Short mmCIF file of C-alpha atoms and ligand atoms in Angstrom, two decimals:
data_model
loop_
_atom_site.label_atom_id
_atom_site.label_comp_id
_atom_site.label_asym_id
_atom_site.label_seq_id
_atom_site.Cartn_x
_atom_site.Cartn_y
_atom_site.Cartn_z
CA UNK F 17 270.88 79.44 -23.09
CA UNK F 18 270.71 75.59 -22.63
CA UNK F 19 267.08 74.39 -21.97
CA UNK F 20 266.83 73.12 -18.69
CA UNK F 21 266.96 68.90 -18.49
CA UNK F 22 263.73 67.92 -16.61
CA UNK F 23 264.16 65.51 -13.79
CA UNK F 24 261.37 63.50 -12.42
CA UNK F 25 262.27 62.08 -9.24
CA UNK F 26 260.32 59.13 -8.05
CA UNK F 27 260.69 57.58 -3.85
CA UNK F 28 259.29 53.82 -3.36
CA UNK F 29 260.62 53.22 0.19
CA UNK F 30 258.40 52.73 2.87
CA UNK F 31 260.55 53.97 5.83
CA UNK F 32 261.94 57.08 4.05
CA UNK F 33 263.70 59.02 7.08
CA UNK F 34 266.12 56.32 6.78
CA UNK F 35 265.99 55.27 3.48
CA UNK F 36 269.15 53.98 1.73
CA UNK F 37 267.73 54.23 -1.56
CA UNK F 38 266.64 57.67 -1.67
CA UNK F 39 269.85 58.45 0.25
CA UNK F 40 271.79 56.96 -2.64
CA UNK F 41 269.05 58.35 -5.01
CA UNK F 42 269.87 61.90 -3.21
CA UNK F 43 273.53 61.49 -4.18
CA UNK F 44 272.89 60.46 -7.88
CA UNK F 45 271.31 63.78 -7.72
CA UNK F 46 273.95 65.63 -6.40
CA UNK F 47 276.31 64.06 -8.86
CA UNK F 48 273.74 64.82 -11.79
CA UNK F 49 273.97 68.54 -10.99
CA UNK F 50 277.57 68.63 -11.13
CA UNK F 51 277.67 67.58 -14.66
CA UNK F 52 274.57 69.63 -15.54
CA UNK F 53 273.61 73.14 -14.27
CA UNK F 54 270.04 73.48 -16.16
CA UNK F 55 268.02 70.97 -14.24
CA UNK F 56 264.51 71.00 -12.92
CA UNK F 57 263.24 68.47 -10.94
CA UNK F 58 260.27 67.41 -9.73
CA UNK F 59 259.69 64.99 -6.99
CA UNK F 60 257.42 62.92 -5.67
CA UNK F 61 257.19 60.23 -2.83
CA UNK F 62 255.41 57.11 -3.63
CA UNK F 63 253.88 56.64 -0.23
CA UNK F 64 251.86 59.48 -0.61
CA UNK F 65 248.52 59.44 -2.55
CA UNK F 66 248.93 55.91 -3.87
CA UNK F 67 245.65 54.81 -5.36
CA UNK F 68 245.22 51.96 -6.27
CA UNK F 69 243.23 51.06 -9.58
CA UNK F 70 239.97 49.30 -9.32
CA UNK F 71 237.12 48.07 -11.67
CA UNK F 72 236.03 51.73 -12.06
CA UNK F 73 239.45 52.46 -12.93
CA UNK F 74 239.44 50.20 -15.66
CA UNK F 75 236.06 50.84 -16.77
CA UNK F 76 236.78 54.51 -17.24
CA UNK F 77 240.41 53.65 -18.47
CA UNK F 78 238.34 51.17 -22.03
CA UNK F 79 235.93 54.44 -22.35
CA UNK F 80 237.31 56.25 -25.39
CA UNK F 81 238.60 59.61 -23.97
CA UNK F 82 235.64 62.33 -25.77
CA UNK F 83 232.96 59.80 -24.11
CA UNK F 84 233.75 60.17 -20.65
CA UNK F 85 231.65 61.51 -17.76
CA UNK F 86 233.11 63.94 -15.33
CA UNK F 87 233.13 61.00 -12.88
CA UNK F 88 235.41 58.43 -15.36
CA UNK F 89 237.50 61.69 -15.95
CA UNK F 90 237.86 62.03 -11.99
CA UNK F 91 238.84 58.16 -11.25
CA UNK F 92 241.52 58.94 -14.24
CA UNK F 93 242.66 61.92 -12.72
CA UNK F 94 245.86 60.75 -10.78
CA UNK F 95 246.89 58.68 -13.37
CA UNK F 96 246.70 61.59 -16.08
CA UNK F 97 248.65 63.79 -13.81
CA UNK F 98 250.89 60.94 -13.05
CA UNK F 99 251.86 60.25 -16.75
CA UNK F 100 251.53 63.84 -17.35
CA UNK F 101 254.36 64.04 -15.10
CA UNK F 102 256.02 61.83 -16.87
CA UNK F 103 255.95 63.11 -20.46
CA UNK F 104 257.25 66.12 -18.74
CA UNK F 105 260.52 64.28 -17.58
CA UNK F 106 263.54 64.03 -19.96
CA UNK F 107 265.01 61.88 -17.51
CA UNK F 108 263.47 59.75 -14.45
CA UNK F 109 265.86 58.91 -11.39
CA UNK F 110 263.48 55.94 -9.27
CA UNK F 111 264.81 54.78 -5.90
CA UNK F 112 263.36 51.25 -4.46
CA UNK F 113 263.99 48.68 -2.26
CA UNK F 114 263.33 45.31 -2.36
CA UNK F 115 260.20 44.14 -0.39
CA UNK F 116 259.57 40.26 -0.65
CA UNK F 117 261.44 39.92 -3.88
CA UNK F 118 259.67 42.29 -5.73
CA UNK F 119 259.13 46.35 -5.41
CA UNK F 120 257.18 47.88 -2.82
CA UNK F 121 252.80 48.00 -3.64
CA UNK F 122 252.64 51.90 -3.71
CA UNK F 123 255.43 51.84 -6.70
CA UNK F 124 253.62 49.24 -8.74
CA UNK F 125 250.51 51.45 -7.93
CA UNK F 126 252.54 53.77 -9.57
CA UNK F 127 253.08 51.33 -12.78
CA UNK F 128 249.81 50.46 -12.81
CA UNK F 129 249.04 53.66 -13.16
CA UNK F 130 251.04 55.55 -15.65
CA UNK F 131 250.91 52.25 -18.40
CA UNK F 132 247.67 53.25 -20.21
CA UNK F 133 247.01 51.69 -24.21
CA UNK F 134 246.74 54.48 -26.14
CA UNK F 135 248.71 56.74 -23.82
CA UNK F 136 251.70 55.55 -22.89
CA UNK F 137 251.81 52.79 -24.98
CA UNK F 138 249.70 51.40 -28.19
CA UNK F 139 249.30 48.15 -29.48
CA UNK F 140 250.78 47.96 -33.13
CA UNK F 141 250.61 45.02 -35.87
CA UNK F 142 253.93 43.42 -34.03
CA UNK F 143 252.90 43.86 -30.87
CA UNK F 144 252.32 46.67 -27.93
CA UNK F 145 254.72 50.42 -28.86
CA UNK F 146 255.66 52.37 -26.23
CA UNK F 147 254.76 55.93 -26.89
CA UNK F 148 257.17 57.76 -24.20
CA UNK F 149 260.29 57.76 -26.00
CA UNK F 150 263.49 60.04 -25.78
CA UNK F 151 263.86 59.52 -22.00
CA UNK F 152 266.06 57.70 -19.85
CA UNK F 153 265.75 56.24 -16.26
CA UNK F 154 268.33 56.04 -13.34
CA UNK F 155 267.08 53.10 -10.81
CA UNK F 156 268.76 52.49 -7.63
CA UNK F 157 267.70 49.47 -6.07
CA UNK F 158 269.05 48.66 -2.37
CA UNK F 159 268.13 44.98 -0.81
CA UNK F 160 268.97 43.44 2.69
CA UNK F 161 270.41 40.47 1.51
CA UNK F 162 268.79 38.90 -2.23
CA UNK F 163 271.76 39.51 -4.91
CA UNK F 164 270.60 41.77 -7.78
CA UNK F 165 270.66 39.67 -10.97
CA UNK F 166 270.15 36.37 -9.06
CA UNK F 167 266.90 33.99 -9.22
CA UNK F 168 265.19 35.82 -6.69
CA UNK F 169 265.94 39.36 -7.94
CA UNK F 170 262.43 39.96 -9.25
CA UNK F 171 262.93 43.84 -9.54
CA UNK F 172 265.48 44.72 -12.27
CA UNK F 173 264.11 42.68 -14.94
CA UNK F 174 260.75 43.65 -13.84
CA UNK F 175 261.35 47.28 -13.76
CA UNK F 176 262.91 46.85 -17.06
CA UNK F 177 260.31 45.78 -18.77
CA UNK F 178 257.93 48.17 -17.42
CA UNK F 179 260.21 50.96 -18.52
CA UNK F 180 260.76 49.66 -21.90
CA UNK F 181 257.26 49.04 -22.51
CA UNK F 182 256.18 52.61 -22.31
CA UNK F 183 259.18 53.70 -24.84
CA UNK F 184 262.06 54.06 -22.41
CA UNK F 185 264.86 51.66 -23.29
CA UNK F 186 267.62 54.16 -21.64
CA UNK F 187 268.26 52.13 -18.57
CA UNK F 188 270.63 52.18 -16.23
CA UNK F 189 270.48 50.45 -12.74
CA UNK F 190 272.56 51.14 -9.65
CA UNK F 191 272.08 47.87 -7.36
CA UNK F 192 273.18 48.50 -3.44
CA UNK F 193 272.37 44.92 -2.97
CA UNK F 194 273.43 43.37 0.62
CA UNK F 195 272.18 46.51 2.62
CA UNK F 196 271.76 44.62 5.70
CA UNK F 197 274.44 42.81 5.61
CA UNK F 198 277.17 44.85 5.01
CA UNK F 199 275.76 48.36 4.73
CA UNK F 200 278.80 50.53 4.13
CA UNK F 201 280.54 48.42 1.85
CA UNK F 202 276.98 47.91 0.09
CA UNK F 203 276.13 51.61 -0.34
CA UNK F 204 279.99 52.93 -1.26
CA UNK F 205 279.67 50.36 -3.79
CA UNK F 206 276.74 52.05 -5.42
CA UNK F 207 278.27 55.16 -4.43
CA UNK F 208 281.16 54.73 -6.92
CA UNK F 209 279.07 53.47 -9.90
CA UNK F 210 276.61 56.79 -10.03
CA UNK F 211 280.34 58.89 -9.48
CA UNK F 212 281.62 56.83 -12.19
CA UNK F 213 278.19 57.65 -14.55
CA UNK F 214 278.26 61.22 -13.13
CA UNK F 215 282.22 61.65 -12.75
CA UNK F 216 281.80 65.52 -10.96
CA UNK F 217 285.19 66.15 -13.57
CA UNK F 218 282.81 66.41 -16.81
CA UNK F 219 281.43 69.38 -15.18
C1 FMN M 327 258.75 44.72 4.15
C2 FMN M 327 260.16 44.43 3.74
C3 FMN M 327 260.44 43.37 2.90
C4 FMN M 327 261.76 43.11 2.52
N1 FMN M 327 262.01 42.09 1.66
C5 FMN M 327 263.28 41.85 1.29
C6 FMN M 327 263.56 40.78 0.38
O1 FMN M 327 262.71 40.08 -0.10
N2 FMN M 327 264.86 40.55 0.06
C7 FMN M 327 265.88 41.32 0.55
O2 FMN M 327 267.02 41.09 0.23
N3 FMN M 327 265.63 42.35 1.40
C8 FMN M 327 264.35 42.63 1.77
N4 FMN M 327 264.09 43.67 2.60
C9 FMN M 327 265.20 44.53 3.03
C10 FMN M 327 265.26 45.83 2.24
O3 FMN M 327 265.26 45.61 0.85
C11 FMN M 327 266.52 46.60 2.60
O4 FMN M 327 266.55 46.83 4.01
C12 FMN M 327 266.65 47.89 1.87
O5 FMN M 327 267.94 48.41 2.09
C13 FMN M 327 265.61 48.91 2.30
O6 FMN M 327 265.74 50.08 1.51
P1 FMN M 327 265.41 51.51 2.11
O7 FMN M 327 266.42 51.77 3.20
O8 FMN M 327 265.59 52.46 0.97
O9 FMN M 327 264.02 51.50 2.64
C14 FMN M 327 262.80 43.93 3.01
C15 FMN M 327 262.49 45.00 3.87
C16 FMN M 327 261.21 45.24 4.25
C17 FMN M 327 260.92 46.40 5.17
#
């Protein structure tokens, strides 16, 4: 039997009962599981239990792992569960909006997070390795007005480098840029680029 392919599913939108991103992220699902019928997936909404990290964080975080207390082993705990889920994933679908030309706090709470030297990445003798490798990402970013790729579009390269940093250089972005200005035309847009990655046919 073919093993299952492990989907971590990741929500940054603040408002999510009427989210366009996870909507569209809902469909890239949908359109994943017609080409594949052995996937798990695993969710989880960035708005709930955010932490953010703080100088205890970081102090625990420069402790080398056998030398920590129980209490540097508790302020790590969400971010080893986090990355845990993570190394888990073969593939991670992440649905965000643009807030302010950037990505929403709780999702770069998220980042900060899950990017840990000597976990998720290491620094090597040309510079820092990213240790999660093997794994591919599906972002859908949706926007009111800001075109993706333009001057003010500080998400896609952001988020690429973040993902590329820890080891995952499999990227693929699906931009339903213009939301709130012309919302169908926006989101069918996007629709037809995840059915032309998924095409339902290859199932
Ligand atoms: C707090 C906040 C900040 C926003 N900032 C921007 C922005 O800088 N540029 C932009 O084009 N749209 C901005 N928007 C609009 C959202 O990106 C847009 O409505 C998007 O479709 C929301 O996605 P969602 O429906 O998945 O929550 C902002 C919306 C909110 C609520």
């Amino acid at each position: 039997m073919n093993q299952s392919t492990r989907i971590l599913r990741l929500d940054a939108s603040a408002n999510p009962g009427e989210s366009g991103s996870r909507k569209l992220g809902d469909h890239l699902l949908r359109q994943i599981a017609l080409t594949n019928q052995h996937i798990e997936v695993l969710e989880r909404d960035l708005n709930r239990e955010a932490q953010f990290i703080d100088g205890h964080w970081i102090a625990a975080n420069f402790i080398a792992a056998d030398s920590r207390s129980e209490a540097h082993n508790q302020r790590l705990a969400q971010s080893d569960k986090l990355i845990a889920e993570l190394e888990w994933a073969d593939h991670i679908v992440l649905t965000t909006p643009m807030y302010n030309f950037a990505i929403p706090a709780t999702l770069k709470a998220w980042i900060d997070q899950v990017c840990r030297a000597g976990v998720t990445f290491r620094y090597g003798a040309d510079g820092p390795v990213g240790l999660l490798t093997g794994k591919r990402v599906d972002i859908v970013i949706t926007t009111g007005g800001a075109a993706l790729g333009s001057p003010v579009d500080f998400v896609s390269s952001y988020l690429r480098q973040v993902f590329a940093f820890i080891g995952i250089n499999e990227i693929e972005i699906t931009g339903a840029d213009g939301m709130n200005q012309d919302a169908e035309q926006s989101f069918a847009r996007a629709v037809r680029q995840i059915e032309q990655r998924y095409p339902a046919a290859a199932a």
